[in-house]
Coordinates of C-alpha atoms and ligand atoms in Angstrom, one line a residue:
M76 CA 47.7 26.1 143.1
A77 CA 44.7 24.4 141.7
A78 CA 45.0 21.4 139.3
T79 CA 44.7 21.7 135.8
F80 CA 41.5 22.3 134.1
P81 CA 41.2 19.2 132.2
A82 CA 41.6 18.0 135.5
L83 CA 39.2 19.7 137.3
I84 CA 36.6 19.0 134.5
Q85 CA 37.1 15.1 134.4
P86 CA 35.5 14.3 138.0
R87 CA 32.4 16.4 137.4
L88 CA 32.3 14.7 133.9
A89 CA 32.7 11.4 135.2
A90 CA 29.7 12.3 137.8
A91 CA 27.6 13.3 134.7
L92 CA 28.1 10.1 133.4
Q93 CA 27.2 8.1 136.2
A94 CA 23.7 10.0 136.8
T95 CA 22.8 9.4 133.1
G96 CA 22.7 5.9 134.5
I97 CA 25.0 4.4 132.0
S98 CA 28.2 4.4 134.0
G99 CA 27.4 0.8 134.7
D100 CA 28.5 -0.2 131.6
L101 CA 31.7 1.6 131.6
P102 CA 34.8 -0.2 131.9
D103 CA 36.3 0.0 135.5
G104 CA 38.6 3.2 136.0
F105 CA 37.3 4.8 132.7
V106 CA 38.4 8.1 132.5
P107 CA 37.0 10.8 130.0
S108 CA 39.5 12.3 127.7
V109 CA 39.4 16.1 128.1
D110 CA 41.6 17.9 125.5
P111 CA 42.0 21.4 124.5
A112 CA 39.4 22.3 122.2
Q113 CA 40.2 22.5 118.5
N114 CA 38.4 25.8 117.7
P115 CA 38.2 28.1 120.6
Q116 CA 35.2 29.4 119.0
F117 CA 33.3 26.4 120.5
G118 CA 35.2 26.3 123.4
D119 CA 38.3 25.8 125.5
Y120 CA 38.2 21.9 126.3
Q121 CA 36.2 19.4 124.4
T122 CA 35.5 15.6 125.2
N123 CA 34.4 12.8 122.7
A124 CA 33.1 10.6 125.7
A125 CA 29.7 11.0 124.3
M126 CA 30.9 9.2 120.9
V127 CA 32.7 6.5 122.3
L128 CA 30.1 5.6 124.9
A129 CA 27.5 5.7 122.6
K130 CA 28.7 3.2 120.5
Q131 CA 29.2 0.7 123.6
V132 CA 25.6 1.6 124.9
K133 CA 23.9 1.7 121.2
K134 CA 22.7 5.3 121.8
N135 CA 22.4 8.3 119.4
P136 CA 25.8 10.3 120.2
R137 CA 24.2 14.0 120.0
E138 CA 21.2 12.8 122.6
L139 CA 23.7 11.1 124.9
A140 CA 25.9 14.0 125.0
A141 CA 22.6 16.2 125.7
E142 CA 22.0 13.9 128.4
I143 CA 25.2 14.2 129.8
V144 CA 25.2 18.4 129.4
E145 CA 22.1 18.0 131.3
K146 CA 23.6 16.3 134.5
F147 CA 27.0 18.4 134.3
D148 CA 27.9 20.6 137.3
G149 CA 29.6 23.4 136.0
E150 CA 29.4 25.7 139.1
G151 CA 32.2 27.7 139.4
L152 CA 34.1 26.2 136.9
T153 CA 32.7 26.1 133.3
E154 CA 29.7 28.0 131.6
T155 CA 26.9 25.4 130.6
P156 CA 28.7 23.0 128.0
E157 CA 27.8 23.3 123.8
I158 CA 27.4 20.2 121.9
A159 CA 28.8 20.2 118.4
G160 CA 29.3 18.2 115.4
P161 CA 28.8 14.2 115.8
G162 CA 28.6 14.6 119.7
F163 CA 31.6 16.7 120.7
I164 CA 30.7 18.1 124.3
N165 CA 32.7 21.8 124.7
F166 CA 33.4 23.2 128.0
R167 CA 33.8 26.9 128.3
I168 CA 36.2 28.3 131.4
R169 CA 34.2 30.9 133.1
K170 CA 36.2 34.5 132.7
N171 CA 36.4 34.8 136.6
V172 CA 37.8 31.4 136.7
L173 CA 40.3 31.9 133.7
E174 CA 41.3 35.5 135.7
Q175 CA 42.0 33.9 139.2
R176 CA 44.2 31.2 137.2
V177 CA 46.4 34.0 136.1
E178 CA 46.5 35.6 139.0
D179 CA 47.4 32.5 140.8
L180 CA 50.1 31.3 137.8
L181 CA 51.6 35.0 138.7
E182 CA 52.3 34.1 142.3
D183 CA 53.6 30.8 141.2
T184 CA 56.9 31.8 140.2
D185 CA 58.9 28.8 140.4
R186 CA 56.5 26.1 138.9
L187 CA 54.1 28.4 136.6
G188 CA 51.1 25.9 137.7
V189 CA 53.1 22.8 136.8
E190 CA 52.7 20.3 139.6
E191 CA 55.7 17.9 140.6
V192 CA 55.0 14.3 140.3
T193 CA 53.8 12.4 143.3
D194 CA 55.8 8.9 143.0
P195 CA 59.5 10.1 142.0
E196 CA 61.5 8.0 140.3
T197 CA 65.4 7.5 140.6
I198 CA 66.2 8.1 136.6
V199 CA 69.7 7.3 135.2
I200 CA 69.9 9.1 131.8
D201 CA 72.3 7.7 129.2
F202 CA 73.0 10.5 126.9
S203 CA 75.7 12.2 124.3
A204 CA 78.4 9.1 125.0
P205 CA 80.9 10.1 122.2
N206 CA 83.7 7.9 121.7
V207 CA 87.0 9.0 122.7
A208 CA 89.4 10.0 119.9
K209 CA 86.8 9.5 117.5
P210 CA 84.7 12.1 116.0
M211 CA 81.7 13.3 117.9
H212 CA 79.5 13.0 115.0
V213 CA 75.6 13.8 114.1
G214 CA 74.3 11.1 116.1
H215 CA 75.8 12.4 119.2
I216 CA 74.7 15.7 118.5
R217 CA 70.9 14.5 118.6
S218 CA 71.7 12.3 121.4
T219 CA 73.4 15.1 123.4
I220 CA 70.7 17.4 122.9
I221 CA 67.3 15.6 123.4
G222 CA 69.3 13.6 126.4
D223 CA 69.9 17.4 127.9
S224 CA 66.2 18.5 127.7
L225 CA 64.7 15.0 129.1
A226 CA 67.2 15.4 132.2
R227 CA 66.0 18.9 132.5
I228 CA 62.4 18.0 131.9
A229 CA 62.5 15.0 134.6
R230 CA 64.2 17.1 136.9
F231 CA 61.7 19.5 137.2
L232 CA 58.7 17.2 137.2
G233 CA 60.5 16.3 140.8
H234 CA 62.0 13.0 139.7
N235 CA 65.6 12.4 140.9
V236 CA 68.2 12.4 137.7
I237 CA 71.4 11.2 137.4
S238 CA 72.8 12.0 134.0
D239 CA 75.9 9.8 133.0
N240 CA 78.0 10.2 129.9
H241 CA 78.9 6.5 129.0
I242 CA 81.6 7.6 127.0
G243 CA 83.3 5.0 124.6
D244 CA 87.1 4.9 126.5
W245 CA 87.9 1.2 125.7
G246 CA 86.7 0.5 122.1
T247 CA 88.9 -1.3 119.6
Q248 CA 89.6 1.8 118.1
F249 CA 92.7 2.2 120.5
G250 CA 94.6 0.0 118.6
M251 CA 95.1 2.1 116.0
I252 CA 95.3 5.0 118.5
L253 CA 98.2 3.3 120.3
Y254 CA 100.2 2.6 116.9
G255 CA 99.4 6.1 115.5
W256 CA 100.6 8.0 119.0
K257 CA 103.9 5.8 118.6
N258 CA 104.7 6.4 115.1
V259 CA 102.5 9.3 113.9
L260 CA 102.0 11.6 116.2
D261 CA 102.9 15.4 115.9
K262 CA 103.6 16.4 119.2
E263 CA 103.5 20.0 118.9
A264 CA 100.2 19.8 117.3
L265 CA 98.8 17.8 120.2
E266 CA 100.0 20.5 122.5
A267 CA 98.4 23.4 120.6
D268 CA 95.0 21.6 120.3
P269 CA 95.0 18.0 121.4
V270 CA 91.4 16.7 119.9
P271 CA 92.0 17.5 116.2
E272 CA 95.1 15.9 116.3
L273 CA 94.0 12.8 118.0
L274 CA 91.2 12.7 115.1
R275 CA 94.0 13.3 112.8
V276 CA 96.3 10.5 113.7
Y277 CA 92.9 7.9 113.9
K278 CA 91.9 9.0 110.6
E279 CA 95.6 8.4 109.1
V280 CA 96.2 5.5 110.7
N281 CA 92.8 3.9 109.8
K282 CA 93.5 5.0 106.0
L283 CA 96.9 2.9 106.5
C284 CA 95.2 0.0 107.7
S285 CA 92.6 -0.5 105.0
E286 CA 95.5 -0.4 102.4
D287 CA 97.9 -2.7 104.4
P288 CA 96.1 -5.7 106.2
D289 CA 99.3 -6.9 107.9
L290 CA 99.3 -3.4 109.8
R291 CA 95.9 -3.9 110.9
E292 CA 97.4 -7.0 113.1
V293 CA 100.0 -4.7 114.3
C294 CA 97.3 -2.4 115.8
K295 CA 95.3 -5.5 117.3
A296 CA 98.4 -6.5 119.0
Q297 CA 98.9 -2.8 120.3
L298 CA 95.1 -3.4 122.0
V299 CA 95.8 -6.8 122.9
D300 CA 98.6 -5.3 125.0
L301 CA 96.8 -2.4 126.4
Q302 CA 94.1 -4.9 127.5
A303 CA 96.8 -6.9 129.1
G304 CA 97.9 -4.1 131.1
D305 CA 100.9 -3.0 129.3
K306 CA 102.3 0.0 131.5
E307 CA 103.1 2.2 128.3
N308 CA 100.2 1.8 126.3
L309 CA 98.2 2.4 129.5
K310 CA 99.8 5.5 130.1
I311 CA 99.2 6.9 126.6
W312 CA 95.6 5.5 127.0
E313 CA 95.0 7.5 129.9
E314 CA 96.5 10.6 128.4
C315 CA 94.5 10.3 125.1
V316 CA 91.3 10.0 127.4
E317 CA 92.1 12.8 129.6
L318 CA 92.8 15.1 126.5
S319 CA 89.7 14.1 124.9
K320 CA 87.7 14.6 128.2
V321 CA 89.1 18.1 128.0
G322 CA 87.8 18.6 124.5
L323 CA 84.6 17.1 125.2
Q324 CA 84.0 19.7 127.9
K325 CA 84.7 22.6 126.0
I326 CA 82.1 21.5 123.5
Y327 CA 79.3 20.6 126.8
D328 CA 80.2 24.3 127.9
K329 CA 79.3 25.9 124.5
L330 CA 76.1 23.7 125.0
D331 CA 75.4 24.2 128.5
V332 CA 75.2 20.6 129.1
A333 CA 76.3 19.0 132.2
F334 CA 76.8 15.2 133.4
D335 CA 76.6 14.1 137.3
H336 CA 78.7 11.1 136.2
W337 CA 81.2 10.3 133.3
L338 CA 81.4 6.3 134.0
G339 CA 82.7 5.4 130.4
E340 CA 83.2 1.4 129.2
S341 CA 86.5 1.2 131.1
F342 CA 85.1 1.7 134.4
Y343 CA 83.4 -1.7 134.3
N344 CA 86.8 -3.5 133.2
D345 CA 87.1 -5.0 136.5
K346 CA 83.7 -6.3 136.5
L347 CA 83.0 -8.0 133.4
Q348 CA 84.9 -11.5 134.0
P349 CA 82.9 -11.9 137.4
L350 CA 79.7 -10.9 135.5
V351 CA 80.4 -13.2 132.9
D352 CA 80.8 -16.3 135.1
N353 CA 77.8 -15.2 137.4
L354 CA 75.8 -15.3 133.7
V355 CA 77.2 -18.6 132.9
G356 CA 76.6 -20.0 136.7
K357 CA 72.7 -19.0 136.8
G358 CA 72.4 -20.5 133.2
I359 CA 71.7 -17.4 131.6
A360 CA 74.6 -17.4 129.5
S361 CA 76.5 -20.3 127.7
E362 CA 79.1 -21.4 125.6
S363 CA 78.7 -21.7 121.8
D364 CA 81.4 -21.9 119.1
G365 CA 84.0 -21.1 121.8
A366 CA 82.5 -18.1 122.8
I367 CA 80.0 -17.1 125.8
C368 CA 76.5 -16.0 124.6
I369 CA 73.1 -15.4 125.6
F370 CA 70.3 -16.7 123.9
F371 CA 66.6 -15.8 123.8
P372 CA 64.7 -18.7 122.9
E373 CA 61.5 -17.9 124.5
H374 CA 61.5 -14.1 123.3
E375 CA 59.3 -13.5 120.6
K376 CA 61.3 -11.0 118.8
L377 CA 64.7 -11.9 119.7
A378 CA 64.4 -16.0 119.2
D379 CA 65.1 -15.9 115.7
Q380 CA 68.4 -13.5 116.1
P381 CA 71.9 -14.1 116.3
P382 CA 72.4 -14.5 120.4
A383 CA 74.0 -11.5 122.2
I384 CA 77.9 -12.4 122.7
I385 CA 79.3 -11.2 126.0
Q386 CA 82.8 -12.6 125.8
K387 CA 84.8 -13.9 122.4
G388 CA 87.1 -17.1 122.5
D389 CA 89.9 -15.3 122.8
G390 CA 88.6 -13.9 126.6
G391 CA 87.8 -10.5 125.2
F392 CA 84.4 -8.6 126.4
L393 CA 81.8 -6.5 124.0
Y394 CA 79.4 -4.0 123.9
A395 CA 77.0 -6.0 125.6
T396 CA 79.2 -7.4 128.4
T397 CA 79.5 -3.5 129.3
D398 CA 76.1 -2.3 129.0
L399 CA 75.5 -5.1 131.3
A400 CA 77.5 -4.3 134.1
T401 CA 76.4 -0.7 133.5
I402 CA 72.8 -1.4 134.2
E403 CA 74.0 -3.6 137.3
H404 CA 76.1 -0.5 138.5
R405 CA 73.2 1.7 138.2
V406 CA 70.6 -0.2 140.1
Q407 CA 72.9 -1.5 142.9
E408 CA 74.8 1.6 143.4
F409 CA 72.3 4.5 142.2
G410 CA 69.4 2.6 143.0
A411 CA 67.9 3.4 139.5
T412 CA 64.4 2.6 139.2
S413 CA 64.6 3.7 135.4
I414 CA 67.3 4.0 133.0
W415 CA 66.7 6.0 129.8
Y416 CA 69.3 5.2 126.8
V417 CA 69.2 8.3 124.2
V418 CA 70.7 6.4 121.3
G419 CA 70.4 6.1 117.5
A420 CA 67.9 3.6 116.1
P421 CA 70.3 1.5 114.7
Q422 CA 71.3 -0.1 118.2
Q423 CA 67.7 -1.3 118.7
L424 CA 69.0 -4.8 118.4
H425 CA 71.5 -4.3 120.9
F426 CA 69.1 -2.7 123.4
D427 CA 66.6 -5.4 122.9
Q428 CA 69.1 -8.2 123.7
I429 CA 70.5 -6.3 127.0
F430 CA 66.8 -5.2 128.3
E431 CA 65.9 -8.9 128.0
A432 CA 69.0 -10.1 129.6
A433 CA 68.7 -7.6 132.6
R434 CA 65.3 -9.3 133.0
L435 CA 66.7 -12.6 133.0
M436 CA 69.4 -11.4 135.4
G437 CA 66.4 -10.0 137.8
H438 CA 66.9 -6.7 137.6
N439 CA 63.8 -4.9 138.5
V440 CA 64.4 -1.5 136.5
D441 CA 62.4 0.3 133.9
L442 CA 64.7 0.3 131.0
Q443 CA 64.0 2.4 127.9
F444 CA 65.2 2.8 124.5
V445 CA 64.9 6.4 123.8
S446 CA 66.0 6.0 120.0
F447 CA 66.2 8.9 117.3
G448 CA 66.4 9.1 113.3
S449 CA 69.4 10.7 111.4
I450 CA 70.0 14.1 110.2
L451 CA 70.3 14.8 106.6
G452 CA 71.9 17.6 104.2
K453 CA 69.4 19.5 102.0
D454 CA 70.2 16.8 99.7
R455 CA 68.1 14.4 101.8
K456 CA 71.5 12.2 102.2
M457 CA 73.7 11.7 105.2
F458 CA 74.6 14.9 106.7
K459 CA 78.3 15.6 105.7
T460 CA 80.7 18.5 105.1
R461 CA 81.2 19.7 101.8
D462 CA 84.5 17.4 101.6
G463 CA 82.3 14.1 102.5
D464 CA 83.6 14.2 106.0
T465 CA 81.5 13.4 109.1
V466 CA 80.3 16.8 110.5
Q467 CA 81.6 18.1 113.6
L468 CA 79.3 19.4 116.4
D469 CA 81.8 21.8 117.5
D470 CA 82.0 23.3 114.0
V471 CA 78.5 23.4 113.4
L472 CA 78.1 25.6 116.8
D473 CA 80.6 27.9 115.9
E474 CA 79.1 28.2 112.4
S475 CA 75.6 28.7 114.0
V476 CA 77.0 31.5 116.0
A477 CA 78.7 33.3 113.5
R478 CA 75.6 33.2 111.1
A479 CA 73.5 34.2 114.1
R480 CA 76.2 37.4 114.4
K481 CA 75.2 38.5 111.0
I482 CA 71.5 38.6 112.0
V483 CA 72.2 40.5 115.0
E484 CA 74.6 42.8 113.0
E485 CA 71.8 43.9 110.9
K486 CA 69.2 44.2 113.1
N487 CA 71.0 46.0 115.8
P488 CA 74.8 47.3 114.5
E489 CA 74.8 50.0 117.2
F490 CA 75.1 47.6 120.3
P491 CA 78.2 47.2 121.9
E492 CA 81.0 44.6 120.3
Q493 CA 80.3 42.0 123.5
E494 CA 77.0 42.2 123.5
K495 CA 76.2 41.4 120.0
A496 CA 78.7 38.4 120.4
E497 CA 76.6 37.1 123.6
I498 CA 73.2 37.7 121.7
A499 CA 74.8 35.7 118.4
R500 CA 75.7 33.1 121.0
V501 CA 72.2 32.5 122.4
I502 CA 70.8 32.8 119.0
G503 CA 73.3 30.4 117.2
I504 CA 73.5 27.5 120.1
G505 CA 69.6 28.0 120.8
A506 CA 68.8 27.7 116.9
V507 CA 71.1 24.2 116.6
K508 CA 69.1 23.0 119.9
Y509 CA 65.7 24.2 118.7
A510 CA 65.9 22.6 115.1
E511 CA 66.6 19.2 117.1
L512 CA 64.0 19.4 119.5
S513 CA 61.3 21.0 117.5
Q514 CA 61.0 17.7 115.5
F515 CA 59.6 14.3 116.7
R516 CA 62.8 12.6 117.2
M517 CA 62.4 9.4 115.1
T518 CA 61.7 11.8 112.1
D519 CA 65.0 12.1 110.0
Y520 CA 65.4 15.8 109.8
I521 CA 66.9 18.0 107.2
F522 CA 69.8 20.3 108.6
D523 CA 69.3 23.6 107.0
W524 CA 70.9 26.9 108.1
D525 CA 68.3 29.1 106.2
N526 CA 65.3 27.5 107.9
M527 CA 67.1 27.2 111.5
L528 CA 68.0 30.6 111.7
A529 CA 65.0 32.7 110.4
L530 CA 63.4 34.9 112.2
K531 CA 59.7 33.9 111.0
G532 CA 58.3 30.5 111.8
N533 CA 58.7 27.7 114.0
T534 CA 62.4 28.8 115.0
A535 CA 64.7 29.5 117.8
P536 CA 65.4 33.3 116.7
Y537 CA 61.5 33.8 116.4
L538 CA 60.5 32.5 119.9
L539 CA 63.6 34.4 121.3
N540 CA 62.3 37.5 119.5
A541 CA 58.6 37.1 121.2
Y542 CA 60.0 36.8 124.5
V543 CA 62.5 39.8 123.8
R544 CA 59.0 41.7 123.2
T545 CA 57.6 41.0 126.4
R546 CA 60.4 42.5 127.7
A547 CA 61.0 45.4 125.6
I548 CA 57.5 46.5 126.7
F549 CA 58.8 46.9 130.5
R550 CA 61.9 48.7 129.5
K551 CA 60.0 51.4 127.3
M552 CA 57.6 51.8 130.2
G553 CA 60.7 52.5 132.6
S554 CA 60.0 50.1 135.2
D555 CA 59.6 46.3 136.1
F556 CA 56.3 44.3 136.9
Q557 CA 54.8 45.7 139.5
G558 CA 52.5 43.1 140.1
V559 CA 48.2 43.4 139.5
D560 CA 45.6 43.3 142.1
H561 CA 43.0 41.7 140.0
I562 CA 43.3 40.7 136.3
E563 CA 40.2 41.4 134.1
I564 CA 40.0 40.0 130.6
T565 CA 37.8 41.7 128.2
E566 CA 39.2 40.6 124.8
A567 CA 38.9 37.5 123.0
A568 CA 42.8 37.8 122.3
E569 CA 43.4 38.1 126.0
S570 CA 41.6 34.8 127.0
A571 CA 43.1 32.8 124.2
L572 CA 46.6 34.0 125.7
A573 CA 45.1 33.4 129.4
M574 CA 44.2 30.0 128.5
K575 CA 47.5 29.2 126.7
L576 CA 49.3 30.4 129.6
A577 CA 47.4 27.7 131.8
Q578 CA 48.0 25.2 129.7
Y579 CA 51.8 25.0 130.0
A580 CA 50.7 22.8 133.2
E581 CA 49.1 20.3 130.8
V582 CA 52.0 20.0 128.6
V583 CA 55.1 19.7 130.6
P584 CA 54.0 16.6 132.2
S585 CA 52.8 14.6 128.8
I586 CA 56.5 15.0 127.3
L587 CA 57.6 12.0 129.1
T588 CA 54.8 10.0 128.4
D589 CA 56.7 9.1 124.8
F590 CA 59.9 11.2 125.5
R591 CA 58.3 14.0 123.1
P592 CA 60.4 17.5 123.7
N593 CA 58.8 18.2 120.3
T594 CA 55.3 18.7 122.0
L595 CA 56.8 21.3 124.4
A596 CA 58.6 23.0 121.5
T597 CA 55.0 23.1 119.9
Y598 CA 53.5 24.5 122.5
I599 CA 56.0 27.3 122.9
Y600 CA 55.8 28.5 119.3
E601 CA 52.2 28.6 119.9
L602 CA 52.5 30.3 123.0
A603 CA 54.5 32.8 121.0
T604 CA 51.6 33.1 118.1
T605 CA 49.1 33.9 120.6
Y606 CA 51.0 36.3 122.2
H607 CA 52.0 37.9 118.9
K608 CA 48.0 38.2 118.0
F609 CA 47.2 39.6 121.5
W610 CA 49.8 42.2 120.8
E611 CA 48.4 43.4 117.5
A612 CA 44.7 43.3 119.0
C613 CA 45.6 44.6 122.3
P614 CA 47.4 47.9 122.9
V615 CA 49.4 47.7 126.4
L616 CA 51.1 50.9 127.4
K617 CA 48.2 53.3 125.6
A618 CA 45.6 51.2 128.1
E619 CA 44.4 52.6 131.0
G620 CA 43.6 51.3 135.0
A621 CA 42.9 47.8 135.2
V622 CA 43.0 47.0 131.4
K623 CA 46.5 48.1 131.3
E624 CA 47.8 46.3 134.7
S625 CA 45.9 43.3 133.4
R626 CA 47.9 43.4 130.0
L627 CA 50.9 44.1 131.6
A628 CA 50.6 41.0 133.5
L629 CA 49.7 38.9 130.8
C630 CA 52.9 39.9 129.1
E631 CA 55.0 39.3 132.2
L632 CA 53.5 35.9 132.6
T633 CA 54.1 35.2 129.0
G634 CA 57.8 36.4 129.3
R635 CA 58.3 33.9 132.4
V636 CA 56.5 31.0 130.7
L637 CA 58.4 31.6 127.2
K638 CA 62.1 31.8 129.1
H639 CA 61.0 28.5 131.4
A640 CA 59.9 26.4 128.7
L641 CA 62.8 27.3 126.4
G642 CA 65.0 26.5 129.6
L643 CA 63.7 23.0 129.6
L644 CA 64.5 22.7 125.9
G645 CA 68.2 23.7 127.5
I646 CA 67.5 27.1 125.8
Q647 CA 68.9 30.3 126.9
T648 CA 67.2 33.4 126.6
T649 CA 68.4 37.2 125.9
E650 CA 66.7 40.6 127.0
K651 CA 67.6 42.2 123.7
M652 CA 68.1 41.2 119.9
Ligands
LIG219 N1 79.4 5.1 122.4 C1 78.3 4.8 121.9 C2 78.4 5.0 120.4 O1 78.9 6.0 120.1 C3 76.8 5.0 122.5 C4 76.7 4.5 123.9 C5 75.1 4.5 124.3 N2 75.4 4.3 125.5 C6 75.5 2.6 126.1 N3 74.7 2.8 127.5 N4 75.4 2.1 125.3 O2 77.7 4.5 119.4

């Protein structure tokens, strides 16, 4: 597979710059940027190199652009470039080159033009990470969906990805849960459906504690016993964790999300004291007011903040201690060269601190805080249930599937029950994921069922429907795609579609630059609308000969790219809907 079009244009553009004689003034390693053109009327790609350079060499940008075009060699790649506006240079890919590209993409069934990275990293992705026996709230929804998508994308690009669900299985909530287990547990309810019962117990004790401060102390004592290794408490704790994991796994199955590891906080228990001793020994941590702390006096941002506490006066360890032990484990045992944390923005300070501490400890690993904003209700306040409760992911998924079922019922009442259920599942789960992934992660987005499940607009149902159309044509024809000898592009709508398909190879690698699956979502949406225009302008089954074959090939390739791209977002497709 040849390189992407921008990657092919760039060296020729660099050569043209050199030939104009101005390259002596260029900064070392200057690579002119080549981007998709804003308006396809003027070309397929454009560069603003002439405008950028004109400033530096004090020339008129349009004149400089003319000089560059004069020297540009488009042989076997582009038509003669054109100059537009204040000095843009526009490139149009030659028709035969685009045709050849479509033929190549049809052959490249696994990668669809997307190259693997040349320097694969070992990346641990830390996402989802809910807390045992506490509700999995909307923050965990975002983390789970974004993290899973990033894992899929990084893996496809050839990185060695290790997904790790760092569940909160050793937190202070266990004081209340232990007390609740011993005093207010409904055994029958637990056996019937453990997770809601554990939640109920946690909530009830939480409420009792807020009314009675003495009870809070009783719960704390339970926690201390647990941490000191009390046999009974350990046994209850183990059972709670196991039950919770089974409940969580059910949600992950619905979401089609999998982890390589579930190394929760408790996994690091016996590593914490040695870690603290080591940090004190090295002078990285020190005692302050009875606690062991890490101060960051040299750090621009952290110097004025409270220190990171890694051991309390009573000997207890904290969130930061576990996270430092976790980094050590990931670097030493997994050989991580990168760790990505997909966690809500409120934990910024925590991660700034542990990243800096890891640096002081000498860990040579790229640490990335992939943070995200909140999900809001239609009233622009925190997303809550009607009773003001935290929204549970499991309920959201079920409701979405139920709502999707109505769409299927309206469109295709005659489908067999089982098929309707399966299509509703794909649309319902896809809609929740797509609502998340089509937004930039830092944006607070509004959770709105009607928008999410609309058949028109930038939604999962619209995209799934576009895919279904690419498949329907072959069903109508009565055979699968039979291959094609030669692609022939005659209409503008065809070349626009071919160009979009070729750009998949440009989009996928760019997603990880700033961890933005939403750029992929935008691409899929554009591909679907471009396909829609092609569909309206170019009859397929009524066409003949090479034109028909080529159009069928474009339908086939569009279907493949749509399915693959949605797959990178963790969204499944359906053949009918
Ligand atoms: N359990 C934490 C929470 O719910 C998230 C953990 C994120 N990962 C980590 N390594 N700290 O807030």
